[in-house]
Amino acid sequence: MAELMFGDCQIGEVGSYFKAAFPGLRALGLQRGQGSELWRMMVLGTYLPRQVYGLSSTSGSKFGSRFNSNNLYLQLHLTKHTRRTMVRTQQPQQQQDATAVSALSASISDGKKHLLLSASGSVATIKLPNILKALGEAHDPSRLSIRVVLTHSAEHFLAGQAEEQPTLEAIRSIPCVDAVYGDADEWGPRPWKRGEGILHIELRKWADMLVIAPLSANTLAKIANGICNNLLTSVVRAWDTDGVVEGRRKRITVCPAMNTAMWRHPITAKQIRTLEKDWGVASAQGESDGGWFEVLPPQEMKLACGDVGVGGMVDWNQIVKAIELTLDLSQDRLGQPT
């Protein structure tokens, strides 16, 4: 995008971040042309010695707390939007094509079973790769397509910090996974134009089933109260709950995961009742009972925080079985006689 070209302290739409943070670059001894490189490095998360830019201790103090142990850095809240924007523009073309709304729309009638698998902000998000790998190893990509939706908080747990917490790039490489989406895919950086598809609507049309594993306390509260302020909750809010729009009722299966005290909180019980009693299905198989929500309740276990009690997400193997049952995938497992 042209507005992301690096000029001297001018980077299109993000130039104001830089100016607001550092209004007096010349007074600090920076030469013409150095400002843009300084900004680029800070946005990419590179920590730079102040001496690289010839900044003295005196001039450096004008940045106040932005200096730490002779390293120059910009507060994350000033670069948050820009870093996301740059990451999106640096994605390989293949990834951009996979997440494009046009590609999604074109795949709605591809004859495959479509699983929309999502995660919200709970540490149990680290079990998402297990679910994906189990499905990818057991099913043919020509028969099953999986698209993943992550909330911003869920991405916090999948950044390659451990073997059980792979990067999003590694998740994209799992068999049957065709795309991974985040909020930026719906709302930026490129402005929407009339005539283009709406991502959360196209995802709803595409999906044969939506699974939220884990469902955090925060996302549970949003869903139960109709709040839709991110991509995942927008999909849920746009779900065809009675099947009139699409001609069929489709399942949403959720797997709550939270601290025991949060699970036992009366507001949680009220919100779960909404999902189970008001919106819930009467059985795992039936579509004619009027419901569209299935809740797989949490289990008692030692939680990540060290507490022992109910709140841990249901075992991921059970989630895989529930997906295969709902999508009628049991007969499509690789290596199974036909």
mmCIF file of C-alpha atoms in Angstrom:
data_model
loop_
_atom_site.group_PDB
_atom_site.id
_atom_site.type_symbol
_atom_site.label_atom_id
_atom_site.label_comp_id
_atom_site.label_asym_id
_atom_site.label_seq_id
_atom_site.Cartn_x
_atom_site.Cartn_y
_atom_site.Cartn_z
ATOM 1 C CA MET A 1 0.000 0.000 0.000
ATOM 2 C CA ALA A 2 1.378 3.403 -0.970
ATOM 3 C CA GLU A 3 0.555 5.013 2.350
ATOM 4 C CA LEU A 4 2.981 2.656 4.086
ATOM 5 C CA MET A 5 6.016 3.774 2.112
ATOM 6 C CA PHE A 6 8.660 5.161 4.441
ATOM 7 C CA GLY A 7 9.366 8.828 3.862
ATOM 8 C CA ASP A 8 11.237 11.138 6.197
ATOM 9 C CA CYS A 9 9.027 10.847 9.278
ATOM 10 C CA GLN A 10 5.975 10.676 7.003
ATOM 11 C CA ILE A 11 4.269 7.283 6.632
ATOM 12 C CA GLY A 12 0.843 8.170 5.321
ATOM 13 C CA GLU A 13 -1.931 7.314 7.720
ATOM 14 C CA VAL A 14 0.444 6.372 10.566
ATOM 15 C CA GLY A 15 2.562 9.506 10.385
ATOM 16 C CA SER A 16 0.495 11.094 13.125
ATOM 17 C CA TYR A 17 1.566 8.391 15.599
ATOM 18 C CA PHE A 18 5.185 9.267 15.012
ATOM 19 C CA LYS A 19 4.650 13.021 15.197
ATOM 20 C CA ALA A 20 2.624 12.756 18.386
ATOM 21 C CA ALA A 21 5.268 10.646 20.099
ATOM 22 C CA PHE A 22 8.338 12.508 18.913
ATOM 23 C CA PRO A 23 7.502 16.093 17.904
ATOM 24 C CA GLY A 24 11.071 17.436 18.035
ATOM 25 C CA LEU A 25 13.269 15.050 16.053
ATOM 26 C CA ARG A 26 15.574 17.744 14.703
ATOM 27 C CA ALA A 27 16.152 19.112 18.196
ATOM 28 C CA LEU A 28 17.279 15.657 19.270
ATOM 29 C CA GLY A 29 20.073 15.599 16.703
ATOM 30 C CA LEU A 30 18.480 13.330 14.105
ATOM 31 C CA GLN A 31 19.558 14.035 10.549
ATOM 32 C CA ARG A 32 17.180 14.158 7.608
ATOM 33 C CA GLY A 33 16.214 10.641 6.558
ATOM 34 C CA GLN A 34 16.990 9.032 9.904
ATOM 35 C CA GLY A 35 13.508 9.557 11.273
ATOM 36 C CA SER A 36 11.825 7.150 8.884
ATOM 37 C CA GLU A 37 14.326 4.374 9.572
ATOM 38 C CA LEU A 38 13.993 4.922 13.306
ATOM 39 C CA TRP A 39 10.213 4.642 13.046
ATOM 40 C CA ARG A 40 10.419 1.546 10.855
ATOM 41 C CA MET A 41 12.599 -0.287 13.337
ATOM 42 C CA MET A 42 10.407 0.648 16.276
ATOM 43 C CA VAL A 43 7.273 -0.509 14.488
ATOM 44 C CA LEU A 44 8.880 -3.843 13.675
ATOM 45 C CA GLY A 45 9.809 -4.245 17.335
ATOM 46 C CA THR A 46 13.568 -3.792 16.889
ATOM 47 C CA TYR A 47 15.351 -2.314 19.900
ATOM 48 C CA LEU A 48 18.052 0.175 18.840
ATOM 49 C CA PRO A 49 20.946 1.648 20.827
ATOM 50 C CA ARG A 50 20.557 5.397 20.989
ATOM 51 C CA GLN A 51 24.153 5.796 19.774
ATOM 52 C CA VAL A 52 23.117 4.514 16.344
ATOM 53 C CA TYR A 53 21.407 7.843 15.841
ATOM 54 C CA GLY A 54 24.053 9.900 17.594
ATOM 55 C CA LEU A 55 21.761 10.765 20.486
ATOM 56 C CA SER A 56 23.508 11.988 23.584
ATOM 57 C CA SER A 57 22.387 11.243 27.090
ATOM 58 C CA THR A 58 21.031 14.767 27.341
ATOM 59 C CA SER A 59 19.002 14.624 24.171
ATOM 60 C CA GLY A 60 17.886 11.126 24.991
ATOM 61 C CA SER A 61 16.339 12.259 28.245
ATOM 62 C CA LYS A 62 13.847 14.301 26.267
ATOM 63 C CA PHE A 63 12.210 11.036 25.347
ATOM 64 C CA GLY A 64 11.714 10.329 29.049
ATOM 65 C CA SER A 65 10.630 6.783 29.775
ATOM 66 C CA ARG A 66 11.011 5.742 26.141
ATOM 67 C CA PHE A 67 14.693 5.076 26.877
ATOM 68 C CA ASN A 68 15.562 1.973 28.824
ATOM 69 C CA SER A 69 19.094 0.652 29.354
ATOM 70 C CA ASN A 70 20.427 2.638 26.405
ATOM 71 C CA ASN A 71 17.760 1.154 24.114
ATOM 72 C CA LEU A 72 15.261 3.272 22.259
ATOM 73 C CA TYR A 73 11.730 1.958 21.953
ATOM 74 C CA LEU A 74 8.227 3.220 21.377
ATOM 75 C CA GLN A 75 5.348 2.311 23.669
ATOM 76 C CA LEU A 76 3.333 -0.552 22.212
ATOM 77 C CA HIS A 77 0.064 1.339 22.351
ATOM 78 C CA LEU A 78 1.488 3.875 19.866
ATOM 79 C CA THR A 79 2.593 1.201 17.391
ATOM 80 C CA LYS A 80 -0.131 -1.408 17.880
ATOM 81 C CA HIS A 81 -2.232 -0.443 14.866
ATOM 82 C CA THR A 82 0.758 0.185 12.636
ATOM 83 C CA ARG A 83 2.479 -3.104 13.461
ATOM 84 C CA ARG A 84 -0.672 -5.030 12.604
ATOM 85 C CA THR A 85 -1.005 -3.093 9.368
ATOM 86 C CA MET A 86 2.585 -3.782 8.361
ATOM 87 C CA VAL A 87 2.294 -7.482 9.193
ATOM 88 C CA ARG A 88 -0.790 -7.711 6.995
ATOM 89 C CA THR A 89 0.988 -6.024 4.065
ATOM 90 C CA GLN A 90 4.006 -8.311 4.460
ATOM 91 C CA GLN A 91 1.994 -11.565 4.329
ATOM 92 C CA PRO A 92 2.849 -13.787 1.375
ATOM 93 C CA GLN A 93 0.418 -13.403 -1.500
ATOM 94 C CA GLN A 94 -0.767 -16.991 -1.039
ATOM 95 C CA GLN A 95 -1.939 -16.216 2.511
ATOM 96 C CA GLN A 96 -3.677 -13.029 1.410
ATOM 97 C CA ASP A 97 -5.451 -14.937 -1.341
ATOM 98 C CA ALA A 98 -6.616 -17.629 1.086
ATOM 99 C CA THR A 99 -8.151 -15.116 3.475
ATOM 100 C CA ALA A 100 -9.695 -12.951 0.768
ATOM 101 C CA VAL A 101 -13.471 -12.717 0.927
ATOM 102 C CA SER A 102 -13.702 -13.519 -2.780
ATOM 103 C CA ALA A 103 -11.828 -16.806 -2.278
ATOM 104 C CA LEU A 104 -14.055 -17.645 0.666
ATOM 105 C CA SER A 105 -17.228 -16.961 -1.316
ATOM 106 C CA ALA A 106 -15.991 -19.073 -4.216
ATOM 107 C CA SER A 107 -15.442 -22.062 -1.921
ATOM 108 C CA ILE A 108 -18.939 -22.149 -0.441
ATOM 109 C CA SER A 109 -20.087 -24.672 -3.061
ATOM 110 C CA ASP A 110 -16.906 -26.759 -3.281
ATOM 111 C CA GLY A 111 -18.625 -29.919 -2.047
ATOM 112 C CA LYS A 112 -16.547 -30.233 1.134
ATOM 113 C CA LYS A 113 -17.643 -30.274 4.751
ATOM 114 C CA HIS A 114 -16.883 -26.843 6.202
ATOM 115 C CA LEU A 115 -15.733 -26.423 9.797
ATOM 116 C CA LEU A 116 -15.301 -22.933 11.231
ATOM 117 C CA LEU A 117 -13.102 -23.518 14.276
ATOM 118 C CA SER A 118 -12.450 -20.587 16.577
ATOM 119 C CA ALA A 119 -10.781 -19.721 19.858
ATOM 120 C CA SER A 120 -11.232 -16.873 22.302
ATOM 121 C CA GLY A 121 -9.011 -15.542 25.071
ATOM 122 C CA SER A 122 -8.396 -18.507 27.363
ATOM 123 C CA VAL A 123 -5.171 -20.393 27.981
ATOM 124 C CA ALA A 124 -6.996 -23.469 26.677
ATOM 125 C CA THR A 125 -6.356 -21.990 23.223
ATOM 126 C CA ILE A 126 -3.130 -24.015 23.336
ATOM 127 C CA LYS A 127 -5.297 -27.103 22.712
ATOM 128 C CA LEU A 128 -6.535 -25.737 19.383
ATOM 129 C CA PRO A 129 -3.533 -27.142 17.441
ATOM 130 C CA ASN A 130 -4.313 -30.604 18.851
ATOM 131 C CA ILE A 131 -7.839 -30.436 17.459
ATOM 132 C CA LEU A 132 -6.615 -29.221 14.087
ATOM 133 C CA LYS A 133 -3.871 -31.825 13.799
ATOM 134 C CA ALA A 134 -6.229 -34.662 14.765
ATOM 135 C CA LEU A 135 -8.740 -33.631 12.113
ATOM 136 C CA GLY A 136 -6.041 -32.953 9.524
ATOM 137 C CA GLU A 137 -4.453 -36.355 10.026
ATOM 138 C CA ALA A 138 -7.756 -38.234 9.986
ATOM 139 C CA HIS A 139 -9.501 -36.609 7.026
ATOM 140 C CA ASP A 140 -8.825 -35.891 3.388
ATOM 141 C CA PRO A 141 -8.442 -32.193 2.494
ATOM 142 C CA SER A 142 -10.589 -32.913 -0.547
ATOM 143 C CA ARG A 143 -13.472 -33.747 1.812
ATOM 144 C CA LEU A 144 -12.940 -31.418 4.777
ATOM 145 C CA SER A 145 -12.089 -27.704 4.835
ATOM 146 C CA ILE A 146 -11.269 -25.878 8.068
ATOM 147 C CA ARG A 147 -11.072 -22.125 8.525
ATOM 148 C CA VAL A 148 -9.873 -20.734 11.835
ATOM 149 C CA VAL A 149 -11.022 -17.530 13.528
ATOM 150 C CA LEU A 150 -9.008 -16.163 16.448
ATOM 151 C CA THR A 151 -9.850 -13.275 18.712
ATOM 152 C CA HIS A 152 -7.025 -10.859 19.440
ATOM 153 C CA SER A 153 -6.652 -12.347 22.943
ATOM 154 C CA ALA A 154 -6.476 -15.894 21.566
ATOM 155 C CA GLU A 155 -3.549 -14.924 19.325
ATOM 156 C CA HIS A 156 -1.617 -14.169 22.520
ATOM 157 C CA PHE A 157 -1.364 -17.925 23.190
ATOM 158 C CA LEU A 158 -0.224 -18.949 19.691
ATOM 159 C CA ALA A 159 2.993 -17.126 18.915
ATOM 160 C CA GLY A 160 5.535 -19.957 18.783
ATOM 161 C CA GLN A 161 6.573 -19.552 22.429
ATOM 162 C CA ALA A 162 6.482 -23.344 23.004
ATOM 163 C CA GLU A 163 6.049 -26.549 21.008
ATOM 164 C CA GLU A 164 2.417 -26.771 22.076
ATOM 165 C CA GLN A 165 1.933 -23.120 21.080
ATOM 166 C CA PRO A 166 2.891 -22.954 17.390
ATOM 167 C CA THR A 167 2.853 -19.824 15.284
ATOM 168 C CA LEU A 168 -0.105 -18.926 13.099
ATOM 169 C CA GLU A 169 2.069 -19.737 10.092
ATOM 170 C CA ALA A 170 2.523 -23.287 11.414
ATOM 171 C CA ILE A 171 -1.212 -23.602 11.992
ATOM 172 C CA ARG A 172 -1.879 -22.576 8.394
ATOM 173 C CA SER A 173 0.287 -25.497 7.246
ATOM 174 C CA ILE A 174 -1.813 -28.160 9.014
ATOM 175 C CA PRO A 175 -3.710 -30.360 6.510
ATOM 176 C CA CYS A 176 -7.325 -29.277 5.879
ATOM 177 C CA VAL A 177 -6.673 -25.756 7.259
ATOM 178 C CA ASP A 178 -7.406 -23.355 4.410
ATOM 179 C CA ALA A 179 -7.212 -19.995 6.214
ATOM 180 C CA VAL A 180 -6.689 -18.302 9.566
ATOM 181 C CA TYR A 181 -8.571 -15.074 10.289
ATOM 182 C CA GLY A 182 -8.271 -12.297 12.841
ATOM 183 C CA ASP A 183 -10.053 -9.014 13.398
ATOM 184 C CA ALA A 184 -7.747 -7.232 10.932
ATOM 185 C CA ASP A 185 -9.166 -9.366 8.118
ATOM 186 C CA GLU A 186 -12.578 -7.799 8.707
ATOM 187 C CA TRP A 187 -11.660 -4.221 9.554
ATOM 188 C CA GLY A 188 -8.396 -3.294 7.937
ATOM 189 C CA PRO A 189 -6.168 -2.004 6.717
ATOM 190 C CA ARG A 190 -7.842 -1.697 3.290
ATOM 191 C CA PRO A 191 -11.186 0.142 3.402
ATOM 192 C CA TRP A 192 -14.300 -1.779 2.393
ATOM 193 C CA LYS A 193 -15.925 -0.894 -0.941
ATOM 194 C CA ARG A 194 -19.549 -1.241 -2.009
ATOM 195 C CA GLY A 195 -20.068 -4.528 -3.822
ATOM 196 C CA GLU A 196 -17.430 -6.415 -1.836
ATOM 197 C CA GLY A 197 -18.392 -9.295 0.425
ATOM 198 C CA ILE A 198 -18.714 -8.911 4.197
ATOM 199 C CA LEU A 199 -16.323 -11.352 5.865
ATOM 200 C CA HIS A 200 -18.412 -12.381 8.882
ATOM 201 C CA ILE A 201 -21.472 -12.908 6.672
ATOM 202 C CA GLU A 202 -19.524 -14.977 4.143
ATOM 203 C CA LEU A 203 -18.002 -17.060 6.941
ATOM 204 C CA ARG A 204 -21.480 -17.782 8.278
ATOM 205 C CA LYS A 205 -22.682 -18.804 4.814
ATOM 206 C CA TRP A 206 -19.600 -20.963 4.298
ATOM 207 C CA ALA A 207 -19.663 -22.818 7.608
ATOM 208 C CA ASP A 208 -21.547 -26.060 8.148
ATOM 209 C CA MET A 209 -20.641 -25.861 11.820
ATOM 210 C CA LEU A 210 -19.046 -23.326 14.157
ATOM 211 C CA VAL A 211 -16.990 -24.527 17.116
ATOM 212 C CA ILE A 212 -15.616 -22.146 19.750
ATOM 213 C CA ALA A 213 -12.911 -23.950 21.710
ATOM 214 C CA PRO A 214 -12.208 -22.450 24.103
ATOM 215 C CA LEU A 215 -15.078 -20.129 24.925
ATOM 216 C CA SER A 216 -13.773 -17.580 27.423
ATOM 217 C CA ALA A 217 -15.897 -15.899 30.087
ATOM 218 C CA ASN A 218 -15.646 -12.635 28.165
ATOM 219 C CA THR A 219 -16.811 -14.085 24.852
ATOM 220 C CA LEU A 220 -19.564 -16.054 26.607
ATOM 221 C CA ALA A 221 -20.878 -12.800 28.068
ATOM 222 C CA LYS A 222 -20.764 -11.093 24.665
ATOM 223 C CA ILE A 223 -22.627 -13.902 22.911
ATOM 224 C CA ALA A 224 -25.313 -14.231 25.580
ATOM 225 C CA ASN A 225 -25.975 -10.484 25.404
ATOM 226 C CA GLY A 226 -25.784 -10.069 21.644
ATOM 227 C CA ILE A 227 -22.567 -8.051 21.620
ATOM 228 C CA CYS A 228 -20.604 -8.330 18.383
ATOM 229 C CA ASN A 229 -17.476 -6.177 18.529
ATOM 230 C CA ASN A 230 -14.984 -8.545 16.882
ATOM 231 C CA LEU A 231 -14.947 -10.975 13.966
ATOM 232 C CA LEU A 232 -15.904 -14.058 15.977
ATOM 233 C CA THR A 233 -18.857 -12.519 17.801
ATOM 234 C CA SER A 234 -20.021 -10.905 14.563
ATOM 235 C CA VAL A 235 -20.230 -14.368 12.992
ATOM 236 C CA VAL A 236 -22.225 -15.639 15.974
ATOM 237 C CA ARG A 237 -24.550 -12.621 15.923
ATOM 238 C CA ALA A 238 -25.198 -13.123 12.192
ATOM 239 C CA TRP A 239 -25.899 -16.868 12.572
ATOM 240 C CA ASP A 240 -29.070 -18.076 10.839
ATOM 241 C CA THR A 241 -30.655 -19.288 14.047
ATOM 242 C CA ASP A 242 -33.914 -20.611 12.606
ATOM 243 C CA GLY A 243 -32.641 -21.678 9.187
ATOM 244 C CA VAL A 244 -34.982 -19.371 7.280
ATOM 245 C CA VAL A 245 -32.250 -17.399 5.490
ATOM 246 C CA GLU A 246 -30.140 -20.355 4.350
ATOM 247 C CA GLY A 247 -32.813 -23.038 4.349
ATOM 248 C CA ARG A 248 -31.142 -25.107 7.061
ATOM 249 C CA ARG A 249 -30.265 -24.806 10.736
ATOM 250 C CA LYS A 250 -26.583 -25.180 11.561
ATOM 251 C CA ARG A 251 -24.878 -25.998 14.838
ATOM 252 C CA ILE A 252 -22.729 -23.822 17.084
ATOM 253 C CA THR A 253 -20.786 -25.891 19.620
ATOM 254 C CA VAL A 254 -18.994 -24.085 22.437
ATOM 255 C CA CYS A 255 -16.482 -25.323 24.985
ATOM 256 C CA PRO A 256 -16.273 -22.989 27.996
ATOM 257 C CA ALA A 257 -12.920 -22.625 29.762
ATOM 258 C CA MET A 258 -12.223 -20.313 32.682
ATOM 259 C CA ASN A 259 -11.114 -20.152 36.293
ATOM 260 C CA THR A 260 -13.278 -22.115 38.737
ATOM 261 C CA ALA A 261 -14.462 -18.971 40.519
ATOM 262 C CA MET A 262 -15.476 -17.471 37.178
ATOM 263 C CA TRP A 263 -17.333 -20.650 36.220
ATOM 264 C CA ARG A 264 -19.192 -20.693 39.574
ATOM 265 C CA HIS A 265 -20.151 -17.017 39.313
ATOM 266 C CA PRO A 266 -23.952 -16.545 39.119
ATOM 267 C CA ILE A 267 -23.718 -14.430 35.955
ATOM 268 C CA THR A 268 -21.932 -17.325 34.226
ATOM 269 C CA ALA A 269 -24.747 -19.705 35.193
ATOM 270 C CA LYS A 270 -27.299 -17.253 33.807
ATOM 271 C CA GLN A 271 -25.436 -16.912 30.514
ATOM 272 C CA ILE A 272 -24.979 -20.674 30.143
ATOM 273 C CA ARG A 273 -28.709 -21.142 30.736
ATOM 274 C CA THR A 274 -29.363 -18.822 27.798
ATOM 275 C CA LEU A 275 -27.196 -20.968 25.549
ATOM 276 C CA GLU A 276 -28.485 -24.314 26.829
ATOM 277 C CA LYS A 277 -32.136 -23.666 27.646
ATOM 278 C CA ASP A 278 -33.164 -20.850 25.325
ATOM 279 C CA TRP A 279 -30.948 -21.623 22.342
ATOM 280 C CA GLY A 280 -29.776 -25.161 22.994
ATOM 281 C CA VAL A 281 -30.306 -28.353 21.039
ATOM 282 C CA ALA A 282 -32.130 -31.209 22.727
ATOM 283 C CA SER A 283 -29.740 -33.823 21.353
ATOM 284 C CA ALA A 284 -26.423 -34.032 19.554
ATOM 285 C CA GLN A 285 -28.080 -35.244 16.358
ATOM 286 C CA GLY A 286 -31.389 -33.458 16.061
ATOM 287 C CA GLU A 287 -31.924 -30.342 13.959
ATOM 288 C CA SER A 288 -35.693 -30.250 14.331
ATOM 289 C CA ASP A 289 -35.813 -29.439 18.036
ATOM 290 C CA GLY A 290 -35.568 -25.681 17.577
ATOM 291 C CA GLY A 291 -32.094 -25.133 18.981
ATOM 292 C CA TRP A 292 -28.741 -24.321 17.454
ATOM 293 C CA PHE A 293 -26.349 -24.168 20.438
ATOM 294 C CA GLU A 294 -24.514 -27.099 22.015
ATOM 295 C CA VAL A 295 -22.491 -26.580 25.193
ATOM 296 C CA LEU A 296 -19.737 -29.049 26.084
ATOM 297 C CA PRO A 297 -19.286 -28.247 29.799
ATOM 298 C CA PRO A 298 -15.862 -27.814 31.380
ATOM 299 C CA GLN A 299 -14.154 -30.497 33.414
ATOM 300 C CA GLU A 300 -12.584 -30.562 36.860
ATOM 301 C CA MET A 301 -8.818 -30.400 36.700
ATOM 302 C CA LYS A 302 -5.755 -28.482 37.821
ATOM 303 C CA LEU A 303 -5.967 -25.199 35.947
ATOM 304 C CA ALA A 304 -3.128 -23.164 34.463
ATOM 305 C CA CYS A 305 -3.325 -20.742 37.393
ATOM 306 C CA GLY A 306 -2.707 -23.607 39.836
ATOM 307 C CA ASP A 307 -6.265 -23.852 41.181
ATOM 308 C CA VAL A 308 -8.034 -27.200 41.177
ATOM 309 C CA GLY A 309 -11.711 -27.236 40.238
ATOM 310 C CA VAL A 310 -14.251 -27.140 37.435
ATOM 311 C CA GLY A 311 -13.364 -24.788 34.606
ATOM 312 C CA GLY A 312 -10.908 -26.616 32.392
ATOM 313 C CA MET A 313 -12.009 -27.035 28.779
ATOM 314 C CA VAL A 314 -13.474 -30.419 27.911
ATOM 315 C CA ASP A 315 -10.851 -32.856 26.629
ATOM 316 C CA TRP A 316 -9.930 -31.943 23.074
ATOM 317 C CA ASN A 317 -10.497 -35.542 21.915
ATOM 318 C CA GLN A 318 -14.157 -35.177 22.837
ATOM 319 C CA ILE A 319 -14.325 -31.985 20.800
ATOM 320 C CA VAL A 320 -12.963 -33.846 17.778
ATOM 321 C CA LYS A 321 -15.595 -36.563 18.243
ATOM 322 C CA ALA A 322 -18.375 -33.964 18.526
ATOM 323 C CA ILE A 323 -17.212 -32.312 15.295
ATOM 324 C CA GLU A 324 -17.095 -35.633 13.445
ATOM 325 C CA LEU A 325 -20.548 -36.549 14.716
ATOM 326 C CA THR A 326 -22.188 -33.267 13.769
ATOM 327 C CA LEU A 327 -20.545 -33.087 10.335
ATOM 328 C CA ASP A 328 -21.044 -36.816 9.740
ATOM 329 C CA LEU A 329 -17.331 -37.334 9.189
ATOM 330 C CA SER A 330 -16.996 -40.687 10.917
ATOM 331 C CA GLN A 331 -17.137 -42.612 7.628
ATOM 332 C CA ASP A 332 -14.609 -40.308 5.958
ATOM 333 C CA ARG A 333 -11.626 -41.070 8.183
ATOM 334 C CA LEU A 334 -8.429 -41.844 6.279
ATOM 335 C CA GLY A 335 -7.423 -45.488 6.366
ATOM 336 C CA GLN A 336 -10.935 -46.629 7.212
ATOM 337 C CA PRO A 337 -12.578 -49.194 4.895
ATOM 338 C CA THR A 338 -15.270 -47.710 2.641
#
